[in-house]
XYZ file of C-alpha atoms in Angstrom:
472
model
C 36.044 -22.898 -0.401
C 37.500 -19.494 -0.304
C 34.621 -18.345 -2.858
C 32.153 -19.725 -0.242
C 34.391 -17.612 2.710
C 34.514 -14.198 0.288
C 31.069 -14.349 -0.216
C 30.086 -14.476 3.102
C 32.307 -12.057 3.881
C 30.798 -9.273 0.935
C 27.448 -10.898 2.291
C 27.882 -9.664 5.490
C 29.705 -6.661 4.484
C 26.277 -5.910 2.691
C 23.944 -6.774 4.951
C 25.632 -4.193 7.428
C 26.138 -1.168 4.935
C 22.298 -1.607 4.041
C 21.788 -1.322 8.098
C 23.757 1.626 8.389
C 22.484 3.263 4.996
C 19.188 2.918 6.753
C 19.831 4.095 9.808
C 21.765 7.932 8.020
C 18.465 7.736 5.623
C 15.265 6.448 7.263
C 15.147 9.110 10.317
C 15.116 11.835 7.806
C 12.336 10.871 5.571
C 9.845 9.619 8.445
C 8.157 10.748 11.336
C 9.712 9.011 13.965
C 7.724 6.056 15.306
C 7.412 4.947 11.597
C 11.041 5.418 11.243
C 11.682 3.193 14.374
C 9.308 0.178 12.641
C 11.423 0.331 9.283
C 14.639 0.763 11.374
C 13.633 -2.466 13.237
C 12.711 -4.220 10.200
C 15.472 -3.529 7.988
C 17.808 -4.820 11.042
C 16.281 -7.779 11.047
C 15.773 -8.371 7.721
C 17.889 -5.700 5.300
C 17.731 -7.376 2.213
C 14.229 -7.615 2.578
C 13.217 -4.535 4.652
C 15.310 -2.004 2.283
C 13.310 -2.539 -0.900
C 9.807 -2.669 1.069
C 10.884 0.522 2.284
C 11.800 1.875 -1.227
C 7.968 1.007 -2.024
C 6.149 1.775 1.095
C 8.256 3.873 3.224
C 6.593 7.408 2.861
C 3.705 9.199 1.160
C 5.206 10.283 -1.455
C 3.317 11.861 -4.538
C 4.966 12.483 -7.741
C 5.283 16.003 -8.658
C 2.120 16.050 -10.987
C -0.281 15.638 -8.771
C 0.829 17.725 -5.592
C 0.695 20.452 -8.133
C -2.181 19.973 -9.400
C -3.910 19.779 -5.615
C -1.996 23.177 -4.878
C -3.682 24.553 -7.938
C -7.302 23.064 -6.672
C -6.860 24.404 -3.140
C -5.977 28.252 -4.768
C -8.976 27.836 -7.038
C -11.074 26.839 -3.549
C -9.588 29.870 -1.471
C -9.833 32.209 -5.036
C -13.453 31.116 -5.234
C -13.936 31.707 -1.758
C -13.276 35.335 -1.561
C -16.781 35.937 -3.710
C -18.493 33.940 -0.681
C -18.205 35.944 1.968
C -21.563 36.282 2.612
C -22.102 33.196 3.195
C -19.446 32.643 6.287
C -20.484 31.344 9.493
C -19.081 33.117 12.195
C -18.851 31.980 15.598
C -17.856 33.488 19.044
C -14.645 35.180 19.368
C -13.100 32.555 21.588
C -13.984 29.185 22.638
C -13.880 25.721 20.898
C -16.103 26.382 17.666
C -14.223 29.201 17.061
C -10.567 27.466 17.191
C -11.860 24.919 15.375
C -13.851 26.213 12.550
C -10.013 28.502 12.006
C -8.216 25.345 12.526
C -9.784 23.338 9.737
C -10.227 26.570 7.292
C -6.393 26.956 7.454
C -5.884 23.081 6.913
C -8.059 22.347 4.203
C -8.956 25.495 2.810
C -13.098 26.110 3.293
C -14.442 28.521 5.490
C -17.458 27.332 7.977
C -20.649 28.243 5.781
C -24.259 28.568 7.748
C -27.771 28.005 6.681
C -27.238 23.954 6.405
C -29.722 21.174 6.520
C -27.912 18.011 7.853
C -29.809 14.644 8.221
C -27.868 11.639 10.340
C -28.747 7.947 8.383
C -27.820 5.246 10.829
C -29.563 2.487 8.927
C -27.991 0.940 5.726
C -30.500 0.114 3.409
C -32.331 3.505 4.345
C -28.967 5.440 3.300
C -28.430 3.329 -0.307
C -31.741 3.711 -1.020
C -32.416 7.364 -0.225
C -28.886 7.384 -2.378
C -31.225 5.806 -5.458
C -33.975 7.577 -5.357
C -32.334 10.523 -5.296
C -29.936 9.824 -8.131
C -33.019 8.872 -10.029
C -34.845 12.072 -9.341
C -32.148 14.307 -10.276
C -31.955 15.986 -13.381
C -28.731 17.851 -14.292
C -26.031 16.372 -13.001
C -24.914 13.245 -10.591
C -21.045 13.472 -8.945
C -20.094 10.492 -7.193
C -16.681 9.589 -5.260
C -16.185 6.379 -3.382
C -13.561 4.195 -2.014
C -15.468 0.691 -2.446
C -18.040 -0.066 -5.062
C -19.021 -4.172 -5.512
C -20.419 -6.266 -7.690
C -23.659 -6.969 -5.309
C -26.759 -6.259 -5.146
C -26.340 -2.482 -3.967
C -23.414 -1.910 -6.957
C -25.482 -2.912 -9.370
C -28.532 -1.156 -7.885
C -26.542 2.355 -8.183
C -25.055 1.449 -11.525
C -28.569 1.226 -13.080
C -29.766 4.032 -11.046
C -26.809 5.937 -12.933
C -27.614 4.421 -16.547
C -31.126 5.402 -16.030
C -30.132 9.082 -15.117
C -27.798 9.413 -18.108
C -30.264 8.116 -20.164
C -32.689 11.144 -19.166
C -29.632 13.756 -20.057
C -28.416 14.092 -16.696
C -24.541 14.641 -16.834
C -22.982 11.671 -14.500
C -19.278 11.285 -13.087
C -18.175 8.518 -11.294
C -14.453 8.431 -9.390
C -13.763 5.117 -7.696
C -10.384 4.162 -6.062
C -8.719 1.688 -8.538
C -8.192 -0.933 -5.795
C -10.618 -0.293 -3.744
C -13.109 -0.822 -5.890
C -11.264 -3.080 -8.537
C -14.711 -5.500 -9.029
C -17.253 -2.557 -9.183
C -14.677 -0.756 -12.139
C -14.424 -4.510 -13.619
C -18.029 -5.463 -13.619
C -19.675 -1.714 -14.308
C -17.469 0.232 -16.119
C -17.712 -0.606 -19.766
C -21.847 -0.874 -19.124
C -21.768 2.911 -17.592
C -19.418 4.196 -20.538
C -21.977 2.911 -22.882
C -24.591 4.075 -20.956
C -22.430 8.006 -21.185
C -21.550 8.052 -17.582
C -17.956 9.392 -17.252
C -16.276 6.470 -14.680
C -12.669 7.344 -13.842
C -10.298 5.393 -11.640
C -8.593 7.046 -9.207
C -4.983 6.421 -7.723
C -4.514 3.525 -10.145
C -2.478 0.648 -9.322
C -0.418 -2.009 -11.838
C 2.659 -1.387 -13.698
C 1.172 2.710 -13.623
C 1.669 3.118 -10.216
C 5.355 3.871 -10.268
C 5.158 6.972 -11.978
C 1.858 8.419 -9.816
C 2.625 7.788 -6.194
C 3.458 5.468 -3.383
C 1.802 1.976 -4.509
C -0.590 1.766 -1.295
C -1.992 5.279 -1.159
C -6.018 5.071 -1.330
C -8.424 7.496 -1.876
C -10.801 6.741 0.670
C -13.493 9.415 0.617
C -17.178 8.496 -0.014
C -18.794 11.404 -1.300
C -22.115 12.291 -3.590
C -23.480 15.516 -4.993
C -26.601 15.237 -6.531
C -28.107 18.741 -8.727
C -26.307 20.230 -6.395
C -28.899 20.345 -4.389
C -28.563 16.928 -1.946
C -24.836 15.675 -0.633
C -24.088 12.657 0.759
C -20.934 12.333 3.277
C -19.870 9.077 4.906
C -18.646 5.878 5.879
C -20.767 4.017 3.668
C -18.877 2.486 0.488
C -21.243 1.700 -2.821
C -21.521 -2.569 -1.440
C -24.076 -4.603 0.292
C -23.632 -4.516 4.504
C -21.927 -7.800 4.141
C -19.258 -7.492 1.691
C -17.070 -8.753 4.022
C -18.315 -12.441 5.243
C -19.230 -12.578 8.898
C -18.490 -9.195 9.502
C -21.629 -6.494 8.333
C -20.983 -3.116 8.861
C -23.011 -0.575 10.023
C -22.631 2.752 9.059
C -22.916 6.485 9.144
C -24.058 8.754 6.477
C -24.744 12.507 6.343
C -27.572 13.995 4.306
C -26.936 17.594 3.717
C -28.748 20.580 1.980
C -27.402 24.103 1.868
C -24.127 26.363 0.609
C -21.622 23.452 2.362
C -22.844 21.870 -1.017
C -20.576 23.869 -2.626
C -17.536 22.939 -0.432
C -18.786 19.317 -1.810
C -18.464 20.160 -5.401
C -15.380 21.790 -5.013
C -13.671 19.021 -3.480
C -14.919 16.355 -6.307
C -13.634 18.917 -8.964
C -10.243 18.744 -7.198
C -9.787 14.862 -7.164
C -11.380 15.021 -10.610
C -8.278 17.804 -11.350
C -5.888 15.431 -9.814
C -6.749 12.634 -11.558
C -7.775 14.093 -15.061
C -6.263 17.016 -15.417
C -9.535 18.352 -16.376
C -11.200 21.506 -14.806
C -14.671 21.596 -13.795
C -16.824 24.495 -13.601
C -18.637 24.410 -10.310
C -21.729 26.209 -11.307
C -24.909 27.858 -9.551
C -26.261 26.656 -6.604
C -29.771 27.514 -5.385
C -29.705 30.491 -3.389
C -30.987 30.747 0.560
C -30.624 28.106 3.565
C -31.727 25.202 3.786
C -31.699 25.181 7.131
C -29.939 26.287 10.563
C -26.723 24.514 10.837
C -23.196 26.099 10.400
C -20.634 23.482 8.413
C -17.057 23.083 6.913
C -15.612 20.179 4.982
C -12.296 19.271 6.038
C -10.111 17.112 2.995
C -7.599 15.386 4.083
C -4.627 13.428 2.467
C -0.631 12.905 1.413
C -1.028 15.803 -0.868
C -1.554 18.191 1.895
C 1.087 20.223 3.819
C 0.049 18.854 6.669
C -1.850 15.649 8.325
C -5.124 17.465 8.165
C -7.288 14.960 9.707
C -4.786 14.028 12.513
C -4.416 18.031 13.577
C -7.825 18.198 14.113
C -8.983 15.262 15.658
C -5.911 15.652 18.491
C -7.453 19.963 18.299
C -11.179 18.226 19.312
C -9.536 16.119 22.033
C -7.514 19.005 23.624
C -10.363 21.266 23.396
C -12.984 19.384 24.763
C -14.101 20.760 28.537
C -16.982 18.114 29.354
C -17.079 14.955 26.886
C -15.755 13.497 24.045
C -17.131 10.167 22.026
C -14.874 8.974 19.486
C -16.382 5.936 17.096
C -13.907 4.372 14.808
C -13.297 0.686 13.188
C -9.490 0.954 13.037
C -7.854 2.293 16.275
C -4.542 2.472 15.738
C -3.191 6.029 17.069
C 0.473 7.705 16.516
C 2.069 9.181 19.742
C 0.292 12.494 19.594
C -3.552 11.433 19.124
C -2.610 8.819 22.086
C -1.220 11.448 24.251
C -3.862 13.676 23.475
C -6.691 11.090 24.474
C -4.817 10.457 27.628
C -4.399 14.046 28.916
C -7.586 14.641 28.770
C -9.087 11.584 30.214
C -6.576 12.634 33.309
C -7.942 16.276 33.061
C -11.297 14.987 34.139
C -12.999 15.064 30.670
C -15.280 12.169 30.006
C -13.444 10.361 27.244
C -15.530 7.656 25.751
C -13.851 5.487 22.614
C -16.373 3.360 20.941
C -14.488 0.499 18.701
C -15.973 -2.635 17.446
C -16.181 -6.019 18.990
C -15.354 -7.884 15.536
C -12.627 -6.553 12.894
C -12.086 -7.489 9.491
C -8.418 -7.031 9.524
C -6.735 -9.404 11.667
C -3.158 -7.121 12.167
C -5.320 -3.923 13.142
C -7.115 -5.786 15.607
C -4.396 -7.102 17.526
C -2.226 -4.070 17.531
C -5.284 -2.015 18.374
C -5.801 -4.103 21.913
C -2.054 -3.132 22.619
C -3.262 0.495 23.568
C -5.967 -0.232 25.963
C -4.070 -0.975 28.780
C -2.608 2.560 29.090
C -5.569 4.031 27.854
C -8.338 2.556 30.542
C -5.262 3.657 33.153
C -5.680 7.266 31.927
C -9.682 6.849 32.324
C -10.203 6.614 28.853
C -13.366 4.271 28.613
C -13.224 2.347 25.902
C -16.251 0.230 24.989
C -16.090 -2.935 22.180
C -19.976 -2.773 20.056
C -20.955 -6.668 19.307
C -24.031 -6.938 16.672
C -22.325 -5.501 13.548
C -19.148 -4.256 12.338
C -19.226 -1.316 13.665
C -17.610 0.898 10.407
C -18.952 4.012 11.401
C -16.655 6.679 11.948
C -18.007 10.465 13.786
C -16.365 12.184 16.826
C -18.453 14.576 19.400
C -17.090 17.211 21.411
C -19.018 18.884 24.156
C -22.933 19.804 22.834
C -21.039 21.918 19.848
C -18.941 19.882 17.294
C -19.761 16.866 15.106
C -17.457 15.365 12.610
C -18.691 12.870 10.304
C -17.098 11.080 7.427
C -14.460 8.755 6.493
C -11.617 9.182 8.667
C -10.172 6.434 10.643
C -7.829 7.040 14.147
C -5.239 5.035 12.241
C -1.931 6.535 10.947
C -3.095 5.294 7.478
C -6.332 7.728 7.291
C -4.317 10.146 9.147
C -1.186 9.816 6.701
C -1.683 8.116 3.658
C -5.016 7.925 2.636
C -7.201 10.930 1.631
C -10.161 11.557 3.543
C -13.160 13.815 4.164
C -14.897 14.726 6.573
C -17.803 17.258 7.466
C -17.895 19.715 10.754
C -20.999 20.145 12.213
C -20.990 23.320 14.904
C -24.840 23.052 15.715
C -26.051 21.281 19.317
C -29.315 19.894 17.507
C -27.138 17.696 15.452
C -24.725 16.655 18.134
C -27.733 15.994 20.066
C -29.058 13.426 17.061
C -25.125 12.144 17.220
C -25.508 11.148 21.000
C -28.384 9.393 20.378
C -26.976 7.424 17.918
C -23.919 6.775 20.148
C -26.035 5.728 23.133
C -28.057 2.989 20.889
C -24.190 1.657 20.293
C -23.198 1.558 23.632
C -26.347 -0.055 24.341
C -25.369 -2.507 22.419
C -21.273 -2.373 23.896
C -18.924 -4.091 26.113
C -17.525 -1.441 28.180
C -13.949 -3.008 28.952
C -12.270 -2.659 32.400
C -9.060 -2.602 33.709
C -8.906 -5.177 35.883
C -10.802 -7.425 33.530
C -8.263 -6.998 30.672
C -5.348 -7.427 32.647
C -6.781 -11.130 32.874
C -5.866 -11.463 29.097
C -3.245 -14.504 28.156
C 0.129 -13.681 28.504
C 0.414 -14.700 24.278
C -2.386 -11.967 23.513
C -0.159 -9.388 25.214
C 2.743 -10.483 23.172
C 0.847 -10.874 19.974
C -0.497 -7.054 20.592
C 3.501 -5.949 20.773
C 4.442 -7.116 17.792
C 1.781 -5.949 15.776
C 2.529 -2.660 17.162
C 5.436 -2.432 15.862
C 3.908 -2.342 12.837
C 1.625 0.150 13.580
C 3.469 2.928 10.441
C 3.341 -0.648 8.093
C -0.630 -0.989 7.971
C-alpha cells in the first residue's frame, strides 16, 4: 500500500514537472499559436504530449542540410550577378514593384522578362504534354515531385523516362520518400537499370533522426526539360483519382524563357541538399520566348524566413481592387487570417475559392471553423463541387499571378518546402480569371446567415480541430 501511495505521489509529481518544463520551454521554440496547441496538449496529456513534441514540435533541420541550402542560395545570388541583363524591372512604386523585391529578398531570384507561360487546367492534357515532351527531349530531363504512383500515369512517365535514357538523354528524378513511397517502390530499381538517376528526398525510417523533423515533406512539383520547357504545379506524377472518391483537378504552368534558369537552379539546390552533389547549370538558349516578366519563389524550413507565408499575407495587403485565392487546405495562422480580413473590410473584393470535398478529414473540419469570421469581414468564400479542387494560384488586381504548390496551411507555410512561380503580366492573370470563373461556375458561394444554420456539434467539432491547427 504505501508503494501504491509513493507512486502516485512521484506520478503526479511527474506529470506536473513535465507541465511546467513545457510551459519554461515550448513558448521559446514556437511561434505562438503552435505553442498554445502543444501547451494544451501536453496539459492534458504530458506523458504523451512531451515526446510528440520532442518529434514534431518544430522544423527543425539538422545542421547538414541548412548549410548546404545557405551554400545553394549564395551560388543562386553569385550566379545572379552575371544576369543582369536579363532583370525585369518594374515601376518604381506600386504592387509589382514591392512584390517582385519582396520575393527576390526571400528566396533569392530576381524577376527575369521575356517569358512564355501557358496555364493547363485539364489533367490528362498536362501529363501528357509532360510525356511527349520528356520523349522529345534530348539532353537532359530534371524532375522533382512530391507524389509519384503506381497507376497508370506513374508508369506512363517512368517509361517515358526509360525511353529518354535509352536515347542518351541524362535523366534525374527527386521524389519525396513518403510522398511518393509506391512510385520509389514500384519504379526505382526499373529506372536505375534503365540509367536514370532516382533519388529520394527527405527520407523517412530509422534515417530520419539524424536529417530533420520526421514529418517535413518536400512538396514541390517541378520539371525542366533541355532546358528549354518547365513545368510548375499542383499536379503530382498519379492518375486524377489517386485518392478514391475524391479526383483532383489541377493547375500546371508551362513556361519557356530565362525563368528556366531560376528552375534549374532550384532542382540543383534540393539535388545539393540531398546529395551533396553540385550540378552545373549549363547554357540556356539565348532570347525570349515571349512577353511575360517572372520570379520563382522557394519556400521551406530551411529558409530564414516563412517565404511563402510573407508573401501571400504581402499580395493580400497590397491588393487595391480584387483578390482570388484557390487552395485545397485552408487552414491560416493569425497573420494570413488577419490579413484576409482587413482587406475584405477595406473594401477589396476578397474571393476564397476552397473545395466542396476534402481528402483529409481533420483539415476539413478545422478549415469550416474560420468561415464564420471570415464571411463577417466580407470575405466571400465559395466551396467548388465536381472535383477535388487541388489547385492552388492566387490573383491580385490585373498584375500578379502565383502558381504552384503552396497551400494557405501552416504546414506549406512552415514545414513543407514549396515553389511557386510569379507571374507580373495582365495577359496571364487575365487567362487565371478565366479559369477561376469556370470554378465558381461550378461553386457554392456560402453565406452568413446560411452557415450560422450549421448543427451546434459541427461548430464544436470545428473548435477542436482548431486547436490543432500547428499539429497537421
Amino acid at each position: 500500500m504505501n508503494f501504491e501511495i509513493h507512486f502516485g505521489y512521484l506520478l503526479f509529481l511527474f506529470d506536473w514537472l513535465i507541465r511546467l518544463a513545457a510551459l519554461a520551454w515550448i513558448p521559446v521554440r514556437s511561434p505562438p499559436a503552435a505553442a498554445r496547441s502543444w501547451l494544451l496538449l501536453v496539459g492534458f496529456v504530458p506523458l504523451f504530449g512531451l515526446p510528440l513534441y520532442l518529434l514534431l514540435g518544430h522544423p527543425w533541420l539538422a545542421t547538414q542540410r541548412r548549410q548546404r541550402q545557405a551554400l545553394a542560395s549564395q551560388l543562386i545570388r553569385d550566379r545572379q550577378a552575371s544576369l543582369a541583363m536579363l532583370r525585369w524591372t518594374p515601376a518604381a512604386h506600386g504592387l509589382t514593384s514591392d512584390i517582385a523585391r519582396l520575393a527576390e529578398r526571400l528566396g533569392d531570384f530576381m524577376p527575369v522578362h521575356g517569358n512564355t507561360v501557358e496555364l493547363l487546367d485539364d489533367y490528362a492534357t498536362s501529363i501528357d504534354a509532360l510525356v511527349a515532351d520528356i520523349d522529345a527531349a534530348r539532353e537532359e530531363v530534371h524532375l522533382l515531385y512530391y507524389l509519384m504512383f503506381d497507376d497508370v500515369v506513374g508508369r506512363a512517365v517512368c517509361e517515358a523516362l526509360q525511353r529518354a535514357s535509352g536515347r542518351g538523354v541524362r535523366c534525374r528524378l527527386l521524389l519525396d520518400a513518403v510522398g511518393a513511397k509506391s512510385g520509389l517502390r514500384a519504379f526505382a530499381g526499373p529506372l536505375g537499370n534503365a540509367g536514370v538517376d532516382v533519388r529520394a528526398m527527405l527520407a523517412g525510417g530509422l534515417r530520419w533522426r539524424s536529417l530533420s523533423r520526421m514529418d517535413l515533406r518536400n512538396h514541390r512539383k517541378l520539371a525542366l526539360i533541355d532546358r528549354r520547357i518547365g513545368y510548375v504545379g499542383s499536379q503530382n506524377l498519379a492518375d486524377a483519382g489517386f485518392v478514391p472518391g475524391h479526383p483532383n483537378r489541377e493547375l500546371v504552368a508551362r513556361v519557356r524563357g530565362p525563368v528556366l534558369r531560376q528552375i534549374a537552379a532550384l532542382f540543383a539546390s534540393d539535388w545539393l541538399i540531398e546529395t551533396g552533389e553540385r550540378l552545373e547549370i549549363g547554357d540556356f538558349p539565348g532570347g525570349e520566348a515571349g512577353r511575360t516578366p517572372a520570379q520563382m519563389l522557394p519556400s521551406g524550413p530551411a529558409y530564414p524566413f516563412e517565404n511563402a507565408r510573407n508573401l501571400v499575407v504581402a499580395l493580400v495587403q497590397r491588393a487595391r481592387r480584387r483578390v482570388v485565392l484557390v487552395t485545397p487546405y485552408f487552414v491560416p495562422d493569425d497573420m494570413t487570417l488577419g490579413a484576409l480580413r482587413v482587406a475584405a473590410l477595406s473594401g477589396i473584393d476578397v474571393q476564397l475559392v476552397l473545395s466542396m470535398s476534402n481528402n483529409q478529414t481533420l483539415t476539413r473540419w478545422a478549415q469550416r471553423s474560420y468561415y464564420d469570421e471570415l464571411l463577417r469581414a466580407g470575405v466571400r468564400i465559395a466551396l467548388y463541387r465536381p472535383h477535388f479542387l487541388h489547385a492552388k494560384h492566387l490573383s491580385v488586381d490585373d498584375e500578379v499571378a502565383l502558381i504552384g504548390s503552396i497551400n494557405l496551411d501552416i504546414r506549406s507555410f512552415a514545414l513543407n518546402a514549396e515553389a511557386g512561380l510569379l507571374c507580373f503580366d495582365a495577359e496571364v492573370v487575365a487567362r487565371l480569371r478565366r479559369i477561376e470563373a469556370d470554378y465558381l461556375a461550378d461553386a457554392r458561394q456560402l453565406e452568413l446567415h446560411e452557415w450560422r444554420r450549421r448543427p451546434r456539434w459541427h461548430r464544436s467539432l470545428e473548435g477542436m480541430a482548431r486547436l490543432a491547427d500547428s499539429l497537421m
